[in-house]
Amino acid sequence: MKLVTAVIKPHKWEEVRAALESFGVTGMTVSEVSGYGRQKGHTEVYRGAEYDIALVPKIRIEILAEAGDVEDVAGIVVKAAQTGRIGDGKVWVSPVDSVVRVRTGDRDEAAI
Amino acid sequence: MKLVTAVIKPHKWEEVRAALESFGVTGMTVSEVSGYGRQKGHTEVYRGAEYDIALVPKIRIEILAEAGDVEDVAGIVVKAAQTGRIGDGKVWVSPVDSVVRVRTGDRDEAAI
Amino acid sequence: MKLVTAVIKPHKWEEVRAALESFGVTGMTVSEVSGYGRQKGHTEVYRGAEYDIALVPKIRIEILAEAGDVEDVAGIVVKAAQTGRIGDGKVWVSPVDSVVRVRTGDRDEAAI
Amino acid sequence: MDTGDTAWVLTSAALVLLMTPGLALFYGGMVRAKSVLNMMMMSFGALAVIGVLWVVYGYSIAFGNDVGGGLLGDPSEFFGLQGLMSDKALVFTIPALAFVGFQAVFAIITVALISGAIADRARFGPWLLFAGIWATVVYFPVAHWVFSFDGGTAPVGGWIANKLAAIDFAGGTAVHINAGAAGLALAIVLGKRVGWRRDPMRPHNLPLVMIGAGLLWFGWFGFNAGSALGANSVAAVAWINTLAATAAATLGWLLVEKRRDGHPTSLGAASGVVAGLVAITPACSAVSPMGALLVGFGAGILCALAVGLKYRFGIDDSLDVVGVHLVGGLFGTIVIGLLATSSAPAGVDGLLYGGGFDQLWRQTVGALAVLLYSFVLTLIIGTAISKTIGFRIQDEDEVAGIDFTEHSETAYDFVARAGGAGVLGGKPSATVRVDAEARGANA
Amino acid sequence: MDTGDTAWVLTSAALVLLMTPGLALFYGGMVRAKSVLNMMMMSFGALAVIGVLWVVYGYSIAFGNDVGGGLLGDPSEFFGLQGLMSDKALVFTIPALAFVGFQAVFAIITVALISGAIADRARFGPWLLFAGIWATVVYFPVAHWVFSFDGGTAPVGGWIANKLAAIDFAGGTAVHINAGAAGLALAIVLGKRVGWRRDPMRPHNLPLVMIGAGLLWFGWFGFNAGSALGANSVAAVAWINTLAATAAATLGWLLVEKRRDGHPTSLGAASGVVAGLVAITPACSAVSPMGALLVGFGAGILCALAVGLKYRFGIDDSLDVVGVHLVGGLFGTIVIGLLATSSAPAGVDGLLYGGGFDQLWRQTVGALAVLLYSFVLTLIIGTAISKTIGFRIQDEDEVAGIDFTEHSETAYDFVARAGGAGVLGGKPSATVRVDAEARGANA
Amino acid sequence: MDTGDTAWVLTSAALVLLMTPGLALFYGGMVRAKSVLNMMMMSFGALAVIGVLWVVYGYSIAFGNDVGGGLLGDPSEFFGLQGLMSDKALVFTIPALAFVGFQAVFAIITVALISGAIADRARFGPWLLFAGIWATVVYFPVAHWVFSFDGGTAPVGGWIANKLAAIDFAGGTAVHINAGAAGLALAIVLGKRVGWRRDPMRPHNLPLVMIGAGLLWFGWFGFNAGSALGANSVAAVAWINTLAATAAATLGWLLVEKRRDGHPTSLGAASGVVAGLVAITPACSAVSPMGALLVGFGAGILCALAVGLKYRFGIDDSLDVVGVHLVGGLFGTIVIGLLATSSAPAGVDGLLYGGGFDQLWRQTVGALAVLLYSFVLTLIIGTAISKTIGFRIQDEDEVAGIDFTEHSETAYDFVARAGGAGVLGGKPSATVRVDAEARGANA
Ligand SMILES: Nc1ncnc2c1ncn2[C@@H]1O[C@H](COP(=O)(O)OP(=O)(O)O)[C@@H](O)[C@H]1O
Ligand SMILES: Nc1ncnc2c1ncn2[C@@H]1O[C@H](COP(=O)(O)OP(=O)(O)O)[C@@H](O)[C@H]1O
Ligand SMILES: Nc1ncnc2c1ncn2[C@@H]1O[C@H](COP(=O)(O)OP(=O)(O)O)[C@@H](O)[C@H]1O
């Protein structure tokens, strides 16, 4: 089992979800995060005082997948999330020892 | 060292915490996430326009544990979080190379 | 490739970010989480009813780094985040199979 | 007709109207984020239902000529407010419809107050039904008892105002004791919320509570000083007493918190304001400004202590309608028997001013009569609704959140902030699917 | 001069002023969190621009002596409000400037209403420009048509008020049809939002919507009952009709939702209140309280059905200015021809009261005249601005959020709560860098 | 007694009362989410403390007969407001207690205004103490100087109103310069917040700021136009000038922002409104509507520039009490010497209207006298409290958040939305533990 983690631009979420769904990925876990990187934040001004906002909002997606599917899944995310502009994000794959479905106690491949 | 990650239903948090505590797990890190899976979201209506809300709120728990405890910890979470209905979530285990306690610099087993 | 995950006190974020930047880490992903551990929460009172607030706010930082840098990166975070008081948090390192930069498709070392 | 008096009553009526949305916010901020909309809907719903009924027959029941024993006005006399548009139709020095409007918003807020006792768990339809029945058989008659003076809108008025001659300037009995007793009954009928005393049910938005408290405070000057039905020195006395009492009550409540809990809280300040307002409501024409300080301070302390009682009795009066409105209303009504001074507009001396026990028992009888009537009738109405169409939502709907299950809405979506399209966040990933054609067609 | 009348009009003017911030909240809560500030700024901006223009020449165009055909007042007559400070300068029984103030806030709210049609996508500078031009060539003249009675502020007034003799007590035509038609035109000119019908554009803060609705409701009693320009029985009739209509409209809207969508919603309740207010605005002096119940109930149902039409026509009237204000305004204006009763202050009988078709066609003509004039002129002004300096923000700025791109602000930062220094959260990690010296120097 | 005048003053008093909750929201939205409750509590606390003191002796110090040199009224004359309930007790044409109420809320808001200078760091108990002492030794006397006219409430009044004859219609000196100077002094005494100029201390809730601004605006019409103490043409002039000035001030502030910072902001619009209100407060009876446009526009520009000065001087006047209230108050007070026109109700010509320097120096002397008195006295009171019981919270409490450490509350909990029991979210996982018995027992 593997875990694919993707950090993407928020407005790409819908496309990524749709692309994954057509591929057959039916489950994932999503969270709001903030990114820090080449893409710079911006400046806000309140009563004449400037505030540098360094972090930019991102969406983080976690997908548990069978080892064999991992390359495909990562590729799909990369393709769907790409705008070609700085700040598009990262996708990484990491190893998972085991997975359990809470509802049934099913394990590993059967759990996802 | 291992990392146990659990995605559960929000209202099960208190039971899971209590179960882990009785087992002796005294630390964990918790975040709010959104889940996408078999459990379907719902529909809201605003001025007659329907909105499909696809994601459902979940709680994500991360627990660093010694390799030997991992099966027990995962089992406890599964048991406490189970309602038997769709959407109960997943628990997965992944490898960790090393852990440091920031306060003391203690490493690995001593760090958790 | 490795993933360094750090859970720290929120008001240490700025120092950690600055320390990492001087070292040359230019990217990271940040999220708000809640911690449960030795550091106890607190009590709030509403119309005479007490509420125990068990969780404490923390910041979670994820840094993808080359395997060779990992010890340094973890060390820098530990140093910058340390206050010496309970609740300073944890830093852990876990293995990563591969990384892709969404914008370019660059992989691994080239992706971060 | 006096234009100054009319200006003041029209203004006061608008101020009191604002109290109901104010209450919606005050209550709404106190519940959890998943039930704030339902909480506010109970107030807005009360406004809608009682607004209609008042026009149709409510005013007439309350202010039509008495049809027996000071218990009830004639429902047909002003049915549909007939005959009151004429510029000849006056109540004292103001147009009759100005008085009708002023009294309308009293009826509305009283019903809305009750909803605090049953937060998070009442089906919306049955609540509207309850509101309509309760107003008809409880509020309209009780308003007749208390507010209908002989020779005011009709030759013969209500028994408390005229026969008993209890003093209730702006509604300590008819509004607060009445709503408080009904809240108690309804909390009993509906039972405790799932997880009560186990789960944290703390206010989700205290600034919202403070907005509500501010608007209530503001509106209450219309409630109390407007009850003079004219722009005169009686109104001015009521105004200043209202200010004095609320200031002192806030201090009183915060003092209790500081001593008992260690810290004065903002919820306490807001609650203290309301406790003071409740207690001075019946008394504001009867005590001096220094007396009002006492009334307020006493109410602040008493109510701060009273809100804990529900845990002792195991009754989930969720937002303390009993602790604040019933206790505060009783205190304010009965304390008139002690602190009334003949130098105030009501012209009566209480026990401590040498007036003996006379006024004290009148006040007590009036207060208890309303309390009992309201409590018993509410028990009956509430139980009847419960047993027939059902009053409570399913437990699992309560856990999921009544806003969504009863109204198919969620209160907040803060996430769309910087990202694309409101993609995420508790309530995320909505794909809008607007079938206007289909719907337009079947509508 | 009558002090009571003056007190009531001054109060009413303040109430109506509050409606514009109220509208800002009502609208602001309905958009996504990334554009709430811009939404509110359109109202505050209207207040600023129209506030100035009204003083300089707006009042004079609306209420100066007619300079031809009942279409326009003389802009020079009261230029800069000259000569109106004297205590001799009266309008009926009140100081002229009290009337000026009361009418000023009508002009302001009308312009602000339009902004709901173009949420999330209008550049702020061009919006201010539009507001100024639109008020000058549309609102000020139309106010003259409708509100300027012969012998009121000047010997000769506007054509709708005097020649046509359509009844519009408080602005069904001049305010609601006018703003609604302008909103429709502007929504067409600016086009749909990026992602409309695809992305979820649901209200980000319904309690904010409810606060706004509450303040609108409150203020509207000044709007309607204040239009009597005195504290008298006409004002009282308007007051009670306003309450009756809103209560019934809320029920009407919720009923439609319950039947059509399955659930009554809080947004529906708030919308129903506003629909009722809109519809009773022109009619509140012309119908009986029972009639007002019908007007409100009808408006609630009609507007609840109308808000879906924009999807059918593919026009992104974002916050339903058409569905609520144009439809509600038309209904309320025309229904006078049916439900007016001579027992009400306006003294006219509509079709159903045996008055024949006379009033009905007057109402219809007045309504359509304002509708057409406003729609066409707005199309022209809007297009002109679009083609010259540009009216819409860039698509990517819309996606990023207009609050940030037009105002360099974000509405909320809830995170600094328990942590150190507002470190994180959507808008996080700000390192403040205040170059006050530099800025002070170049300022 | 005139009922119309009374209606207007009672209404105005209620409007001004609302300003204090309004201010609480305005200020509360501007601080970080972890100190919004404390910010609001400083306003509510001021209301409580000053409300009580005003009744007991404050009114008497301000409006009792002068006991020497125009500096102080006789504290015993109206102690406890004795003798004022009678319908014979009048102030001009209104009941004495209406006047007492109207002035009460002036005292309250003035104290509340100061709190903006010391956001996030003042202990609550010492703040209440400060409020009480400051009102007693600064506000009550200064109100006597400025607002107590010979032969008004007492034969001999204050020196500024009668001897100096500076014009301050509604409190530019007594309220705004007074509060502004006190804020400056207190900001110096308490010192900078932890992390000032390093950490982002941006407004956590701008819609809350806008709600507050809206309510302040609304209430301010009572503040200014109510100061006519009657429903007459003076009130109407004050009303219209208030509108004109705020509209122009908003434009002025936004213009500065657009030029200097690149974008007009919603915080700027809200601030511009308040700057205009402050500046027109003393002047609204003395200038023409066109003059009011100038006053407002000037104030908007000036205050927008002034709010940056604190960084230059290194004083953490957190919410710009100096930049808005001191600067705006000084400008509005002194500009009367230039722009007053004898055609306005005050009947005085300023320098630009050919009145010479006479009024200009009177205005300047009045303004500086109040500024100095307030600044020095506040320094003394503040330092005394600091050195004795301590005024500031611990640094670590400031970092943790004053809401929690002083009030044991947190403002928001948005999470309970869809989940079970408010499980998580900044303030999560509360296990309620209600020991009502225990607590009830020891209470
Ligand atoms: N080393 C890293 N570790 C973890 N996340 C990273 C890292 N570098 C970048 N990110 C994440 O990826 C996002 C995009 O990175 P950025 O450098 O801005 O652009 P790009 O990936 O297009 O070069 C960041 O906002 C951050 O969330
Ligand atoms: N492949 C996956 N990767 C990561 N998280 C998943 C995956 N599948 C499901 N989840 C998480 O588990 C939750 C429950 O899954 P769901 O399919 O709804 O029900 P169940 O696990 O009971 O079959 C989801 O809401 C999501 O958060
Ligand atoms: N076993 C664990 N697994 C995951 N996170 C943990 C674990 N133990 C502690 N944490 C995280 O580290 C934080 C600090 O831990 P705590 O026990 O309070 O203090 P310390 O690390 O100083 O001993 C916790 O709030 C939690 O977020």
XYZ file of N, CA, C and O in Angstrom, chain C residues 35-84:
200
model
N -3.174 19.794 19.474
C -2.323 18.812 20.125
C -2.919 18.299 21.412
O -3.668 19.000 22.104
N -2.583 17.061 21.698
C -3.041 16.441 22.943
C -1.813 15.792 23.547
O -1.115 15.039 22.866
N -1.496 16.078 24.765
C -0.278 15.502 25.332
C -0.075 15.916 26.780
O -1.056 16.125 27.504
N 1.183 16.016 27.150
C 1.493 16.404 28.526
C 0.986 17.799 28.840
O 0.531 18.085 29.941
N 1.144 18.686 27.867
C 0.643 20.043 28.068
C -0.876 20.014 28.175
O -1.566 19.581 27.261
N -1.373 20.462 29.312
C -2.815 20.354 29.507
C -3.538 21.534 28.890
O -2.973 22.618 28.754
N -4.766 21.335 28.540
C -5.604 22.417 28.042
C -5.986 23.331 29.196
O -5.237 23.498 30.152
N -7.155 23.912 29.106
C -7.548 24.834 30.157
C -9.053 24.777 30.355
O -9.743 23.984 29.733
N -9.529 25.597 31.226
C -10.944 25.592 31.568
C -11.584 26.914 31.177
O -11.019 27.966 31.425
N -12.736 26.832 30.562
C -13.504 28.040 30.301
C -14.820 27.939 31.065
O -15.268 26.849 31.408
N -15.424 29.080 31.323
C -16.654 29.093 32.102
C -17.707 29.906 31.372
O -17.467 31.051 31.004
N -18.868 29.302 31.146
C -19.977 30.018 30.509
C -21.217 29.900 31.374
O -21.692 28.798 31.632
N -21.722 31.015 31.822
C -22.865 31.041 32.737
C -22.672 30.019 33.850
O -23.564 29.228 34.130
N -21.493 30.028 34.399
C -21.243 29.221 35.576
C -20.958 27.763 35.308
O -20.644 27.011 36.225
N -21.038 27.327 34.055
C -20.712 25.936 33.742
C -19.289 25.852 33.226
O -18.904 26.603 32.337
N -18.529 24.958 33.789
C -17.133 24.841 33.380
C -16.967 23.906 32.204
O -17.594 22.853 32.141
N -16.105 24.275 31.290
C -15.777 23.441 30.151
C -14.284 23.187 30.141
O -13.502 24.131 30.116
N -13.905 21.925 30.176
C -12.493 21.580 30.059
C -12.121 21.548 28.588
O -12.709 20.793 27.808
N -11.162 22.318 28.231
C -10.695 22.341 26.853
C -9.396 21.549 26.817
O -8.352 22.013 27.263
N -9.476 20.337 26.278
C -8.337 19.429 26.394
C -7.257 19.687 25.355
O -6.079 19.474 25.613
N -7.637 20.093 24.176
C -6.660 20.232 23.096
C -6.042 21.618 23.075
O -6.687 22.601 23.423
N -4.794 21.672 22.651
C -4.118 22.960 22.528
C -3.734 23.186 21.060
O -3.354 22.256 20.374
N -3.829 24.416 20.611
C -3.516 24.710 19.211
C -2.030 24.511 18.899
O -1.172 24.884 19.704
N -1.765 23.907 17.780
C -0.382 23.696 17.329
C -0.307 24.002 15.838
O -1.322 24.000 15.137
N 0.906 24.178 15.369
C 1.167 24.324 13.946
C 1.918 23.079 13.477
O 2.839 22.617 14.152
N 1.510 22.574 12.338
C 2.137 21.396 11.774
C 2.830 21.799 10.484
O 2.220 22.413 9.606
N 4.110 21.484 10.383
C 4.889 21.855 9.195
C 5.369 20.590 8.517
O 5.903 19.685 9.181
N 5.208 20.520 7.215
C 5.743 19.408 6.437
C 6.802 19.925 5.475
O 6.547 20.855 4.722
N 7.949 19.299 5.508
C 9.054 19.716 4.637
C 9.593 18.496 3.902
O 10.107 17.558 4.536
N 9.510 18.527 2.602
C 10.152 17.503 1.782
C 11.615 17.883 1.637
O 11.929 19.033 1.296
N 12.524 16.934 1.915
C 13.943 17.272 1.843
C 14.726 16.077 1.327
O 14.283 14.930 1.427
N 15.890 16.366 0.799
C 16.757 15.271 0.386
C 17.218 14.519 1.623
O 17.389 15.113 2.695
N 17.447 13.243 1.445
C 17.792 12.418 2.593
C 18.985 12.983 3.352
O 19.035 12.986 4.586
N 19.947 13.521 2.614
C 21.160 14.024 3.242
C 20.942 15.242 4.121
O 21.678 15.492 5.069
N 19.890 16.019 3.811
C 19.640 17.253 4.564
C 18.789 17.042 5.790
O 18.641 17.943 6.633
N 18.226 15.843 5.868
C 17.145 15.658 6.813
C 17.545 15.901 8.262
O 16.818 16.559 9.021
N 18.682 15.421 8.624
C 19.121 15.622 10.009
C 19.271 17.100 10.323
O 18.862 17.578 11.382
N 19.866 17.831 9.385
C 20.036 19.260 9.588
C 18.695 19.972 9.721
O 18.496 20.782 10.627
N 17.806 19.656 8.799
C 16.501 20.313 8.814
C 15.788 20.050 10.137
O 15.300 20.988 10.800
N 15.762 18.800 10.534
C 15.102 18.464 11.797
C 15.770 19.202 12.950
O 15.094 19.756 13.834
N 17.085 19.232 12.923
C 17.813 19.911 13.991
C 17.485 21.395 14.063
O 17.281 21.961 15.152
N 17.412 22.006 12.913
C 17.094 23.434 12.865
C 15.714 23.712 13.440
O 15.517 24.641 14.220
N 14.760 22.873 13.071
C 13.400 23.070 13.584
C 13.394 22.916 15.103
O 12.829 23.747 15.834
N 14.024 21.849 15.561
C 14.036 21.609 17.005
C 14.627 22.808 17.729
O 14.084 23.296 18.726
N 15.740 23.309 17.213
C 16.394 24.434 17.881
C 15.497 25.674 17.888
O 15.344 26.350 18.927
N 14.912 25.980 16.738
C 14.139 27.219 16.643
C 12.828 27.148 17.407
O 12.310 28.173 17.873
N 12.286 25.945 17.552
C 10.957 25.827 18.160
C 11.006 25.624 19.663
O 9.987 25.619 20.342
N 12.223 25.433 20.171
C 12.365 25.064 21.572
C 12.109 26.241 22.515
O 12.654 27.320 22.338
N 11.262 26.017 23.508
C 11.129 26.997 24.588
C 11.557 26.359 25.886
O 11.762 27.026 26.890
N 11.649 25.038 25.860
C 12.018 24.321 27.082
C 10.839 24.016 27.981
O 10.978 23.391 29.022
